[in-house]
Short mmCIF file of C-alpha atoms and ligand atoms in Angstrom, two decimals:
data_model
loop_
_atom_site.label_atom_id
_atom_site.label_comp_id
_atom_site.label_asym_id
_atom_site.label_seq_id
_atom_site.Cartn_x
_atom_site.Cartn_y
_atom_site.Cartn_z
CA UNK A 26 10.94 -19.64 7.61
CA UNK A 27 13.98 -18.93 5.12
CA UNK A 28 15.78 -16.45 5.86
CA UNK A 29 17.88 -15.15 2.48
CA UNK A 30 21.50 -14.05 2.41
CA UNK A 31 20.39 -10.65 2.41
CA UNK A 32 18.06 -10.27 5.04
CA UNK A 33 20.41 -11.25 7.84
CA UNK A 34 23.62 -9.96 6.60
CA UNK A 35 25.60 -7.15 8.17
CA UNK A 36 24.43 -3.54 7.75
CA UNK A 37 28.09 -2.83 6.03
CA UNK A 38 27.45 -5.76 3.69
CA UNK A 39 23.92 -4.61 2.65
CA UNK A 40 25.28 -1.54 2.23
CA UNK A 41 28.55 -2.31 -0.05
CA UNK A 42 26.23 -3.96 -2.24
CA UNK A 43 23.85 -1.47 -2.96
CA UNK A 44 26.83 1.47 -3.16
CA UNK A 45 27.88 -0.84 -6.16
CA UNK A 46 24.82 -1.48 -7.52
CA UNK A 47 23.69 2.68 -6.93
CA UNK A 48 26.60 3.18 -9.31
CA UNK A 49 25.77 1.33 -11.86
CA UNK A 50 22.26 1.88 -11.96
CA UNK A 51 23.17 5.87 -12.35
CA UNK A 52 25.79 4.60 -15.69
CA UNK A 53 22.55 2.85 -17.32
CA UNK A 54 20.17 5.90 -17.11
CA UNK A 55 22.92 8.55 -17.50
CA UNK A 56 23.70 6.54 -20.83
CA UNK A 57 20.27 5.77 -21.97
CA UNK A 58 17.29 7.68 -20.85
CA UNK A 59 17.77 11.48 -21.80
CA UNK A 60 15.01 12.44 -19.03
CA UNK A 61 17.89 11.10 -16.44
CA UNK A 62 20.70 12.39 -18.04
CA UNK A 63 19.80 16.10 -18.48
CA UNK A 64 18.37 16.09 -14.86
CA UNK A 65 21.76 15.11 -13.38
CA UNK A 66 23.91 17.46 -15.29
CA UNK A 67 21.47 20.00 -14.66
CA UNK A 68 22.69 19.10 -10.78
CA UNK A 69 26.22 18.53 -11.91
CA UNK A 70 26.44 15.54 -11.14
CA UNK A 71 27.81 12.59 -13.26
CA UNK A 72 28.08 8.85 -12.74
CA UNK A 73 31.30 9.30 -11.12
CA UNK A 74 30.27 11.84 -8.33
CA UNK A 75 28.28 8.63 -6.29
CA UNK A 76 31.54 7.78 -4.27
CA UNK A 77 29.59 6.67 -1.01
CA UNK A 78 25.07 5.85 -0.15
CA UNK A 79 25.24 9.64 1.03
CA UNK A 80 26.06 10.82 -2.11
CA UNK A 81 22.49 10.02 -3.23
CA UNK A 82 21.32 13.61 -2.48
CA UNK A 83 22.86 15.05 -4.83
CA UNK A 84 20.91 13.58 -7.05
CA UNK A 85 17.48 14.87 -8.05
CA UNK A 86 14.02 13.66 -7.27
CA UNK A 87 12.01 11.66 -9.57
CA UNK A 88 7.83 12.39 -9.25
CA UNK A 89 4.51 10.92 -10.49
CA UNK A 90 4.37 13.57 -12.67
CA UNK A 91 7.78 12.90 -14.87
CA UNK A 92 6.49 10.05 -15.18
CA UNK A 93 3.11 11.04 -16.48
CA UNK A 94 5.05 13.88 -18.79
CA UNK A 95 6.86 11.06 -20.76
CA UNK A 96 4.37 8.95 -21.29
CA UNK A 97 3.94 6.11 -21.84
CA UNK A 98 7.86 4.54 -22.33
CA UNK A 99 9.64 8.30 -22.29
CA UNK A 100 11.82 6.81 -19.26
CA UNK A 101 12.42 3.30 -20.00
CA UNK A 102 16.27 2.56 -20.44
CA UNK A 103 15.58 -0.67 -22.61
CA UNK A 104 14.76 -1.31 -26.12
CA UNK A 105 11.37 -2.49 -26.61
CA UNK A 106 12.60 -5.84 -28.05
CA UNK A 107 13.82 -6.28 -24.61
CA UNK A 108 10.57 -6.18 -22.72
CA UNK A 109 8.86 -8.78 -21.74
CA UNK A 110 5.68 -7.22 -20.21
CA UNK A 111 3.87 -3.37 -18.94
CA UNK A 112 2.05 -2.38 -16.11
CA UNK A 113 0.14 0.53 -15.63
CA UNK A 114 -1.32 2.55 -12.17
CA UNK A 115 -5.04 3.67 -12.56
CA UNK A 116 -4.56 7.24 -11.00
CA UNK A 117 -7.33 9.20 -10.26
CA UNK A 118 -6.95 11.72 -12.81
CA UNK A 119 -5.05 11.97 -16.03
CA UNK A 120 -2.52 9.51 -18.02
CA UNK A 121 -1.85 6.12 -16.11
CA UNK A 122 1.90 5.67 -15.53
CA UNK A 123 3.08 2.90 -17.62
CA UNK A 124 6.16 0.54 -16.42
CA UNK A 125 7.82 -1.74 -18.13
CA UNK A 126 9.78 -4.86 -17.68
CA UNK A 127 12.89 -7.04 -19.10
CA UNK A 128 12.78 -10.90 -18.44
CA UNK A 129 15.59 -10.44 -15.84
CA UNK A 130 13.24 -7.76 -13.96
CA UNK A 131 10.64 -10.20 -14.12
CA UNK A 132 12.59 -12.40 -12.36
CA UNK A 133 14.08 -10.37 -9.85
CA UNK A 134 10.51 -9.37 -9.05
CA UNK A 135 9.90 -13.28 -8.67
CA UNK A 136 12.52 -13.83 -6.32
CA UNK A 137 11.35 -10.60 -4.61
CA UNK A 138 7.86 -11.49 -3.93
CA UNK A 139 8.68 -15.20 -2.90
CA UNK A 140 10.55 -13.47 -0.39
CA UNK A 141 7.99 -11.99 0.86
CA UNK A 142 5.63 -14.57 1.05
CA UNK A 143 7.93 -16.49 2.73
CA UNK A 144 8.63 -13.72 5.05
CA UNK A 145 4.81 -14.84 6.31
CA UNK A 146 5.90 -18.20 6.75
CA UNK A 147 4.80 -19.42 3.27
CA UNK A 148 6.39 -21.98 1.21
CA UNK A 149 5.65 -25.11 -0.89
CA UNK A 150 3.34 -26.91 0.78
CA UNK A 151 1.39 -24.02 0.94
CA UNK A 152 -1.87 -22.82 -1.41
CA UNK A 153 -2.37 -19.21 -2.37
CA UNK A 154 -5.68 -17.70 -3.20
CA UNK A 155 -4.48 -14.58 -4.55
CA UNK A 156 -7.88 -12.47 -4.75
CA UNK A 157 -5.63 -9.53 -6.37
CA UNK A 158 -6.66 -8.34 -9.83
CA UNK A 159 -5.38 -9.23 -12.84
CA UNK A 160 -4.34 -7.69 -15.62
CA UNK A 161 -2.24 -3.61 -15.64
CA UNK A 162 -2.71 -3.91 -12.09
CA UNK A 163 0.67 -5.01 -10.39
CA UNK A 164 -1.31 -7.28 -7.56
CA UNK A 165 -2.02 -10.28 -9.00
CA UNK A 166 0.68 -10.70 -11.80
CA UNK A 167 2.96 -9.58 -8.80
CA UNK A 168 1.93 -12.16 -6.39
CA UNK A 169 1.48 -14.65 -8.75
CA UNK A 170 4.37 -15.03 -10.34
CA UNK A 171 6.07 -14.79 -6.55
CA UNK A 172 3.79 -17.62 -5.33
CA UNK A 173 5.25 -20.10 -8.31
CA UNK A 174 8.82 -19.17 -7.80
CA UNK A 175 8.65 -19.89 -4.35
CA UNK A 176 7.39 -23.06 -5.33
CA UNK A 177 3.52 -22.46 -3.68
CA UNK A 178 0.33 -23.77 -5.58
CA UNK A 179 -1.31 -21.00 -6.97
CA UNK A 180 -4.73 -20.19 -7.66
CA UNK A 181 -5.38 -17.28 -9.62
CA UNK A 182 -8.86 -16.20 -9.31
CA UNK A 183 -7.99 -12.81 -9.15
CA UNK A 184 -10.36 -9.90 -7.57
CA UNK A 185 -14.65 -9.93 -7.37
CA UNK A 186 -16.92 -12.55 -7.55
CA UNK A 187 -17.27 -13.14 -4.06
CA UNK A 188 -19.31 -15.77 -3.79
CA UNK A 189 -17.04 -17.85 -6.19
CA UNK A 190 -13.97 -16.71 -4.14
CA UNK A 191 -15.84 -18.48 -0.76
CA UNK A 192 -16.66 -21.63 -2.58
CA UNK A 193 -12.88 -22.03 -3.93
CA UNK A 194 -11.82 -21.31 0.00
CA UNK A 195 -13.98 -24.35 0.66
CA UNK A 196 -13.11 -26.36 -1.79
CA UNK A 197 -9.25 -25.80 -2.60
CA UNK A 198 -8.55 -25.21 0.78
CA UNK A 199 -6.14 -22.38 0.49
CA UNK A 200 -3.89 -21.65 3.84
CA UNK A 201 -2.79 -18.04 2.27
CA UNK A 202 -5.56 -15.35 0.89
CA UNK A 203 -3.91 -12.68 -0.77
CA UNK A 204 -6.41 -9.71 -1.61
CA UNK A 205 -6.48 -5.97 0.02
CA UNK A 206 -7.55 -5.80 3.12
CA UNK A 207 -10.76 -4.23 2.61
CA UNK A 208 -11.81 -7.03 0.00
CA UNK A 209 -11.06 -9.45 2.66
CA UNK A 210 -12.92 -8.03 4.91
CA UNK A 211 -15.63 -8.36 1.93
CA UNK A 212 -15.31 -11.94 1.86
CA UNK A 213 -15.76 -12.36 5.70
CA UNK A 214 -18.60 -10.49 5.92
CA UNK A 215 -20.06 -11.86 2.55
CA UNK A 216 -19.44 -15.53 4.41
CA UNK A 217 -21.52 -14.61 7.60
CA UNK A 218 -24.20 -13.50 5.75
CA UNK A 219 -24.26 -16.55 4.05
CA UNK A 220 -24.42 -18.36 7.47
CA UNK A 221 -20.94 -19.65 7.08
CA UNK A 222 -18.08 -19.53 9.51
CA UNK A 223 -14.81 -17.71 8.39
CA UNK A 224 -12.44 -19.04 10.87
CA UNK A 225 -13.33 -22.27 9.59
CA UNK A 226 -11.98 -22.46 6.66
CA UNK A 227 -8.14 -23.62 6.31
CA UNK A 228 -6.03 -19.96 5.78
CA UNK A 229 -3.51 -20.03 8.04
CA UNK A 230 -2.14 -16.42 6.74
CA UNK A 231 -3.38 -13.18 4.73
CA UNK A 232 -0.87 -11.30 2.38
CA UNK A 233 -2.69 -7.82 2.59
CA UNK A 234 -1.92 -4.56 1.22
CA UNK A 235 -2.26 -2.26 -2.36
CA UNK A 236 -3.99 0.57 0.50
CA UNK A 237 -3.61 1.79 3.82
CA UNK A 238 -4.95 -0.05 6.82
CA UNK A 239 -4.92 0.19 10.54
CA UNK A 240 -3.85 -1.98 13.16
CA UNK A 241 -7.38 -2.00 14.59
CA UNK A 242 -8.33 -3.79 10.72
CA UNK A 243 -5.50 -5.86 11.44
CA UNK A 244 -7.23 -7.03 14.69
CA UNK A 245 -10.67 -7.25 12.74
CA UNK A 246 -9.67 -9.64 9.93
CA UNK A 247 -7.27 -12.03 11.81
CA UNK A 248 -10.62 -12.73 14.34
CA UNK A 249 -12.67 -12.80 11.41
CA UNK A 250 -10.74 -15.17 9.85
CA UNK A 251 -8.58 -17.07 12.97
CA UNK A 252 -5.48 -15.88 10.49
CA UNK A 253 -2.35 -13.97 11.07
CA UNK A 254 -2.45 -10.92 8.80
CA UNK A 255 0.49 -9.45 7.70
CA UNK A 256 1.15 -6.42 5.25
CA UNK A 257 2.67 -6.16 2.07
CA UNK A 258 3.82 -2.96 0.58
CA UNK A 259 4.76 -1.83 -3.26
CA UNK A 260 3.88 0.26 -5.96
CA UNK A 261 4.27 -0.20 -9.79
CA UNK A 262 6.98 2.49 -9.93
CA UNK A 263 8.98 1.17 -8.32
CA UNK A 264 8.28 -2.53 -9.35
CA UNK A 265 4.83 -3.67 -7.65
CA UNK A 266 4.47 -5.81 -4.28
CA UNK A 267 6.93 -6.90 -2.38
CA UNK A 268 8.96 -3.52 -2.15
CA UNK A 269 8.59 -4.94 1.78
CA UNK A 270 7.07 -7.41 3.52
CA UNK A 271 5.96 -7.61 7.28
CA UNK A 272 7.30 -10.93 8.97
CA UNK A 273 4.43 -13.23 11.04
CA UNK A 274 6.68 -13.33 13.51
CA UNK A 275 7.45 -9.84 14.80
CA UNK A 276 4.50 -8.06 13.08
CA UNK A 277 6.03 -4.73 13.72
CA UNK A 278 7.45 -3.07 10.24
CA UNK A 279 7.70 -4.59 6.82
CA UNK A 280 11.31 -5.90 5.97
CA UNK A 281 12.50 -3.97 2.90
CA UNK A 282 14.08 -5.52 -0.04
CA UNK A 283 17.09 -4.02 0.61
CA UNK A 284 19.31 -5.28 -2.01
CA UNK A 285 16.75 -4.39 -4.41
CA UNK A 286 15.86 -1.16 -3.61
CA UNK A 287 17.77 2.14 -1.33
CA UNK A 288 14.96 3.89 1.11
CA UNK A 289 15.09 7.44 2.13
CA UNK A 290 12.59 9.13 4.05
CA UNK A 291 12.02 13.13 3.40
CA UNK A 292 10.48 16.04 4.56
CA UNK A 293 7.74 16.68 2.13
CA UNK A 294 8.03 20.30 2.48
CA UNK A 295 11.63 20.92 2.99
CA UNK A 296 12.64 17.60 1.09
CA UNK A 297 15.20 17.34 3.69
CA UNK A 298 15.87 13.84 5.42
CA UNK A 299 14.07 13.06 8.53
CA UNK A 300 16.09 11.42 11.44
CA UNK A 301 15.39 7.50 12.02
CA UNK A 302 11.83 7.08 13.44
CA UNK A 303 10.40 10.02 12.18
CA UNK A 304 7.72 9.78 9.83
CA UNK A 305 7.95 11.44 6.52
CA UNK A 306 7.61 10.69 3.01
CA UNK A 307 8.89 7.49 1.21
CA UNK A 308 11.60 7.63 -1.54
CA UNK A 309 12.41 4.68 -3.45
CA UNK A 310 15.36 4.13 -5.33
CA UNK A 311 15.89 0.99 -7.81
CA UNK A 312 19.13 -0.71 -7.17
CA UNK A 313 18.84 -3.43 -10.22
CA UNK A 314 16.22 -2.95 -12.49
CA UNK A 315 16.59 -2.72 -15.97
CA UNK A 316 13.90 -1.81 -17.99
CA UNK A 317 12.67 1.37 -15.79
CA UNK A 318 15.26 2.18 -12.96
CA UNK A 319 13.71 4.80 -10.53
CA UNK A 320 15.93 7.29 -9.00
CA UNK A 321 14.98 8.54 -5.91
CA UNK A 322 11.09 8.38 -6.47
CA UNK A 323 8.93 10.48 -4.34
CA UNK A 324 6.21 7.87 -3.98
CA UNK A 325 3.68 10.23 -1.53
CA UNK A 326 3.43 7.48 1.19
CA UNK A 327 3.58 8.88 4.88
CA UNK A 328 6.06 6.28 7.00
CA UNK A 329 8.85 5.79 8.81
CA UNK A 330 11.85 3.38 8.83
CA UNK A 331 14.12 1.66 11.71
CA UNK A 332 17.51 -0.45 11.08
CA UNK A 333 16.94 -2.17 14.84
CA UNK A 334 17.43 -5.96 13.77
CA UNK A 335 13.87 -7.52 13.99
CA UNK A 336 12.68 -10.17 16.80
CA UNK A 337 12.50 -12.51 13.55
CA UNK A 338 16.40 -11.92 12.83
CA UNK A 339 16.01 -9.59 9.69
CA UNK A 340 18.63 -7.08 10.03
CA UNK A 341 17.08 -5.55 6.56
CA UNK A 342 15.82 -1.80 7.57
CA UNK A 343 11.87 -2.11 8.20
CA UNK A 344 9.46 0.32 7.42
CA UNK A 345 6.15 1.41 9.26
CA UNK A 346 2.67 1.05 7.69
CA UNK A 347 1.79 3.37 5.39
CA UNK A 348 -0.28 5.73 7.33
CA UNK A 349 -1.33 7.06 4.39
CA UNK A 350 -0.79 9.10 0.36
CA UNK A 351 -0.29 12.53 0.92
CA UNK A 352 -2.70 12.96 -1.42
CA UNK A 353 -4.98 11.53 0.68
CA UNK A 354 -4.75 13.60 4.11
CA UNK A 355 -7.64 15.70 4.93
CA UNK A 356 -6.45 19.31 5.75
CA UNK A 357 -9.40 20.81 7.81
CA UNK A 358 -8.86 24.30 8.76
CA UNK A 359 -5.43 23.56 9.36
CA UNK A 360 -5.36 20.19 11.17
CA UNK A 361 -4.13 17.26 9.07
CA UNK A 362 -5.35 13.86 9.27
CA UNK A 363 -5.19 10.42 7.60
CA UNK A 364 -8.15 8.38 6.90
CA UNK A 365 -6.27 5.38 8.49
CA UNK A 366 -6.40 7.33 11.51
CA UNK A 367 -9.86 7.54 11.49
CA UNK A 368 -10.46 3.76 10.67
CA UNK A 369 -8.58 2.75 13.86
CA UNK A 370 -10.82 4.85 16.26
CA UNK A 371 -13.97 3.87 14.29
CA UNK A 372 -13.18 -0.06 13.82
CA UNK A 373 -12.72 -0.21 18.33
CA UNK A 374 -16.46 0.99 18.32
CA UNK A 375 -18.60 -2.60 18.57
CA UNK A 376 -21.98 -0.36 17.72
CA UNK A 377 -20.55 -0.24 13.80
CA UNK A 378 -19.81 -1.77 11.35
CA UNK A 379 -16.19 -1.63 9.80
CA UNK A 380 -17.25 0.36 6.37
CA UNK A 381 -16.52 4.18 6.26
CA UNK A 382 -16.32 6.94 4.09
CA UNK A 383 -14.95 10.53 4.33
CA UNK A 384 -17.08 12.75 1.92
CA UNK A 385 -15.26 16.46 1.95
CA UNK A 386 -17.52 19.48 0.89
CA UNK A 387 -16.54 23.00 0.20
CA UNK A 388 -19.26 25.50 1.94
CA UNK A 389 -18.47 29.22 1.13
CA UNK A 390 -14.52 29.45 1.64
CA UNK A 391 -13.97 26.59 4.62
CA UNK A 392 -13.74 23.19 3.50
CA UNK A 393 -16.05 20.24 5.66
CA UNK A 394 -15.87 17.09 6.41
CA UNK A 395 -18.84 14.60 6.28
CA UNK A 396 -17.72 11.15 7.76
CA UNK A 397 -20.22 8.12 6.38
CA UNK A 398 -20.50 5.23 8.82
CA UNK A 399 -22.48 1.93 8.90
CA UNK A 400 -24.53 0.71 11.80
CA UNK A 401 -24.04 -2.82 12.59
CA UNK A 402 -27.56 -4.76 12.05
CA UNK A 403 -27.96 -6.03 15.20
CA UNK A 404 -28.45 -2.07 16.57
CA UNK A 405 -30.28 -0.87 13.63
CA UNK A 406 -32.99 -3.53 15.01
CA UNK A 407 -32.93 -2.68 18.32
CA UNK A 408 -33.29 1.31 17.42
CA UNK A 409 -36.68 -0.28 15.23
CA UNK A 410 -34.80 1.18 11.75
CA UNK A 411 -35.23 4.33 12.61
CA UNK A 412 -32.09 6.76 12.23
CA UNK A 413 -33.99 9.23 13.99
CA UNK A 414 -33.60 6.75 17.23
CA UNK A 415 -32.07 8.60 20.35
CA UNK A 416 -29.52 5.56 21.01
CA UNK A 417 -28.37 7.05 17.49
CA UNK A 418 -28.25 10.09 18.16
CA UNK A 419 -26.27 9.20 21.03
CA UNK A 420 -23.94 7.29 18.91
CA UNK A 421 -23.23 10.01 16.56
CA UNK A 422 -22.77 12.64 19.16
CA UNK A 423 -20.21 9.99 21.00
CA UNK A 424 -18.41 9.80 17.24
CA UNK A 425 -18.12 13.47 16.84
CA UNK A 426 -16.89 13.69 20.11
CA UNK A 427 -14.26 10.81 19.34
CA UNK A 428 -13.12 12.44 16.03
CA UNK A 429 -12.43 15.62 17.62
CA UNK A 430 -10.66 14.61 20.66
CA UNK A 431 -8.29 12.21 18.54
CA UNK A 432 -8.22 13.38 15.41
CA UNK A 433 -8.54 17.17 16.53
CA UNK A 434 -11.13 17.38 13.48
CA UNK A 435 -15.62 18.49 13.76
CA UNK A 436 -16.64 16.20 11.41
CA UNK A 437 -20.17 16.17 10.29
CA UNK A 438 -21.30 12.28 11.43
CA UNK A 439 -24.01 10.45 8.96
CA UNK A 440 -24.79 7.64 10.31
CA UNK A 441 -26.23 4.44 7.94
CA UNK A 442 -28.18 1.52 7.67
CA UNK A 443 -26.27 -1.89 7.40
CA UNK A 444 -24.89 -2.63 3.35
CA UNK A 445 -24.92 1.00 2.60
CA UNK A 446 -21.66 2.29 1.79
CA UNK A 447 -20.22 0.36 -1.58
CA UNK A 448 -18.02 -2.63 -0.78
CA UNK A 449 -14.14 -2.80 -2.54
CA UNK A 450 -13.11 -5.43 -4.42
CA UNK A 451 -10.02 -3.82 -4.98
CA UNK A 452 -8.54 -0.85 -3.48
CA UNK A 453 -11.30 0.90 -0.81
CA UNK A 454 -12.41 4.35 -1.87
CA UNK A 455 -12.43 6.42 1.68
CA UNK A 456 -12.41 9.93 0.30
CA UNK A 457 -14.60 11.51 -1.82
CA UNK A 458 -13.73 14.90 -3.08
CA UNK A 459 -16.99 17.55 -3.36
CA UNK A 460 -15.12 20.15 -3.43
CA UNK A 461 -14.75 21.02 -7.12
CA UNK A 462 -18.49 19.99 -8.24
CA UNK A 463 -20.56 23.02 -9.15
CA UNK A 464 -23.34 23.98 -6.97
CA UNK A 465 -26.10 24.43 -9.25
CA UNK A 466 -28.73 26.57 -7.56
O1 DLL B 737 -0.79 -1.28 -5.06
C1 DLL B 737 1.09 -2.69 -5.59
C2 DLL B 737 0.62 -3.69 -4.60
C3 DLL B 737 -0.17 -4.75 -5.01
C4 DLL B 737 1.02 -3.61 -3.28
C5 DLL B 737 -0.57 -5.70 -4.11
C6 DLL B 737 0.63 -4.56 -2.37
C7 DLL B 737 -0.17 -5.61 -2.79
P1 DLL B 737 -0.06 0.66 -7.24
O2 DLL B 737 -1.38 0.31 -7.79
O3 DLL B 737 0.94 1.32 -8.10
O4 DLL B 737 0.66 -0.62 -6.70
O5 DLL B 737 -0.33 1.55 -5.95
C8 DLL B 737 0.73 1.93 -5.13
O6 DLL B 737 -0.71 1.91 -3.17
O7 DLL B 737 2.00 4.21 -3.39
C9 DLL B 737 0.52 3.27 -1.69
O8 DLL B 737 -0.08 4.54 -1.67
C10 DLL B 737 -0.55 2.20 -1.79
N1 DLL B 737 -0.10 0.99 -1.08
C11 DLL B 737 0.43 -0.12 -1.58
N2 DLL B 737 0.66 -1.03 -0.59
C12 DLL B 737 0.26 -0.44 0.56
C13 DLL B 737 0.23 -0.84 1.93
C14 DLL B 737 0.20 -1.47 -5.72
N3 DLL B 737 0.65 -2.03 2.33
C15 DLL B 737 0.21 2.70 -3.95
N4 DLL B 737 -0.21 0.06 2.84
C16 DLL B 737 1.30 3.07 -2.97
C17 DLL B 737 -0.65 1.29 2.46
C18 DLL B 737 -0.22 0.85 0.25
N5 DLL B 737 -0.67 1.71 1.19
#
């Protein structure tokens, strides 16, 4: 494993550098992008008042929404003869948020990712299925252009077509599968089914990330597939993947790139910084991009950070999993919880299979919770098919029970045959939202 300049240098080091490049990423948007400039006079604040890393909060907060409010290019700070290529995020609702990129950006972005895949233990000897989709989506442009810098054969068959992905695992023997974890999951299953082994094939790693998972999933796909999985975290806003990167060797954090981008972790409510270790909300900010620096973005992912150097010998300050968007937490009379939380109690039960979904309904003025789970087949024979069966009825009471005792929240248990809840090839859905649809009577 190659371990860069960067990610073993001295916290003061790390630190000097991004202090000078902080500064001069605050000259290039205070010059060129108006958005930037009339935020930080509006805070009185001027190039020259970033004198030290503290200094960064005095500086505002950039959101999903500014974004979204000058789109689609309202906050780039280069000239469009200087791009190279755009991105876009789906979102759920409204105007995608559109990034952009210069050729150096590109390249930084490269390097970036090949760091990360050689934070797994990758390198040029090895091939990369990257099962990430192509196209606005950062994922597979992302890793792909990471895998060739690094120097790693590449083959870039993108997301879906399942069956097609398992015969190019046969046949090009990949040793690195790079797809989200729930497609992965996907292709294991899909393999089975076909009466094929998945820890035969030759992956030796999986790059997985693009949504939250638990450590229990973790657990699932690396006996699925007789891998080590490891997870890799990034948005488009601030750049794509490889924002960090969990090492094989410690598997506890991902390493963040550090000289590429200054992490602060808030108080969503207050917006106040939470001590080391505490978890809170994520805030990126760009250190050297050109095309679309971020300051301070409030990216809605629930985590925590450490600077304790790393069994691996990364002294670069790791972050936790994402436990999940804040969008995304399911506030039940009070009590909040994650959907990742709910995976890892769910995925430990051997009666089920690992497929869920969280369906929330609005009933007069309280708000309910209807939690979708799959049956494995081998019990949905033995109970004869029948839902109805008491070993079922056991089962849901026993997941009911589980839910409240862990995740403090009654949830309303369906339980389903085998193959019924849609399979990702992409990001998972896990929550659908009832709430707003009209009841028609
Ligand atoms: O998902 C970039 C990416 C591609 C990351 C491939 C990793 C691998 P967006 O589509 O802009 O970019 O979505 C970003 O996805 O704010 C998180 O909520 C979620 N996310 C990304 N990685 C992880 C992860 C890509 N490892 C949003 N764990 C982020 C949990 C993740 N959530």
């Amino acid at each position: 494993m190659i371990l860069h300049d960067i990610e073993s240098a001295e916290r003061k080091s790390i630190e000097d550098q991004q202090l000078h490049d902080l500064q001069k990423t605050i000259e290039r948007v205070y010059e060129r992008v108006p958005f930037y400039r009339n935020k930080l006079q509006e805070s009185n604040v001027n190039p020259d008042s970033i004198q030290t890393l503290d200094d960064i909060k005095k500086l505002p907060f950039t959101t999903k929404r500014d974004l979204r409010d000058h789109y689609p290019f309202g906050l780039f700070a280069s000239e469009q003869k200087d791009l190279v290529r755009l991105h876009a995020s789906s979102g759920t609702s409204g105007k995608p948020t559109v990034v952009g990129y210069t050729k150096k950006d590109i390249k930084d972005w490269a390097i970036i990712v090949a760091r990360a895949i050689s934070i797994v233990g990758g390198g040029p000897e090895d091939i990369l299925q990257n099962a990430y989709g192509y196209g606005l989506f950062t994922g597979g442009l992302g890793l792909h252009f990471g895998g060739e810098e690094l120097g790693v054969t590449v083959i870039p068959i993108s997301g879906g077509n399942t069956e097609r992905q398992i015969s190019i695992l046969e046949d090009f023997k990949p040793t690195i599968l790079c797809s989200t974890p729930s497609y992965a999951l996907n292709i294991g299953e899909k393999m089975l089914e076909m009466g094929k082994d998945p820890r035969s094939t030759t992956l030796k790693y999986g790059i997985f990330g693009a949504e939250p998972w638990s450590e229990e999933m973790r657990k699932k796909l690396e006996e699925l597939f007789d891998i080590k999985a490891c997870d890799i975290y990034g948005l488009s806003e601030v750049v794509g993947p490889g924002v960090a990167m969990e090492c094989s060797v410690g598997q506890d954090g991902l390493h963040i790139a550090e000289d590429h981008f200054l992490v602060e972790v808030i108080d969503p409510i207050t917006l106040e910084p939470v001590q080391e270790g505490t978890i809170g909300e994520l805030v990126f900010t760009s250190l050297k991009k050109e095309a679309l620096p971020i300051i301070r973005y409030r990216t809605g992912d629930i985590a925590s950070i450490t600077k304790a150097k790393c069994i691996c010998g990364r002294t670069t300050t790791r972050m936790s999993r994402v436990k999940g968007r804040i969008d995304d937490m399911i506030i039940v009379r009070g009590v909040n919880v994650f959907p990742s939380e709910i995976e890892h109690h769910l995925i430990q039960m051997k009666e089920l299979a690992p497929h869920y979904q969280l369906h929330l309904h609005r009933t007069s003025s309280l708000d309910e919770v209807e939690l979708h789970v799959e049956i494995t087949g081998e019990l949905y024979q033995k109970t004869s098919q029948n839902l109805k069966h008491p070993i079922l009825q056991a089962l849901k009471a026993e997941i009911q029970e589980k839910m409240k005792t862990y995740c403090y929240v009654t949830m309303n248990v369906v339980l389903l045959p085998p193959k019924c809840i849609a399979r990702s090839e992409g990001k998972a859905v896990r929550i659908i939202d009832h709430r707003k649809e009209i009841v028609k009577k």
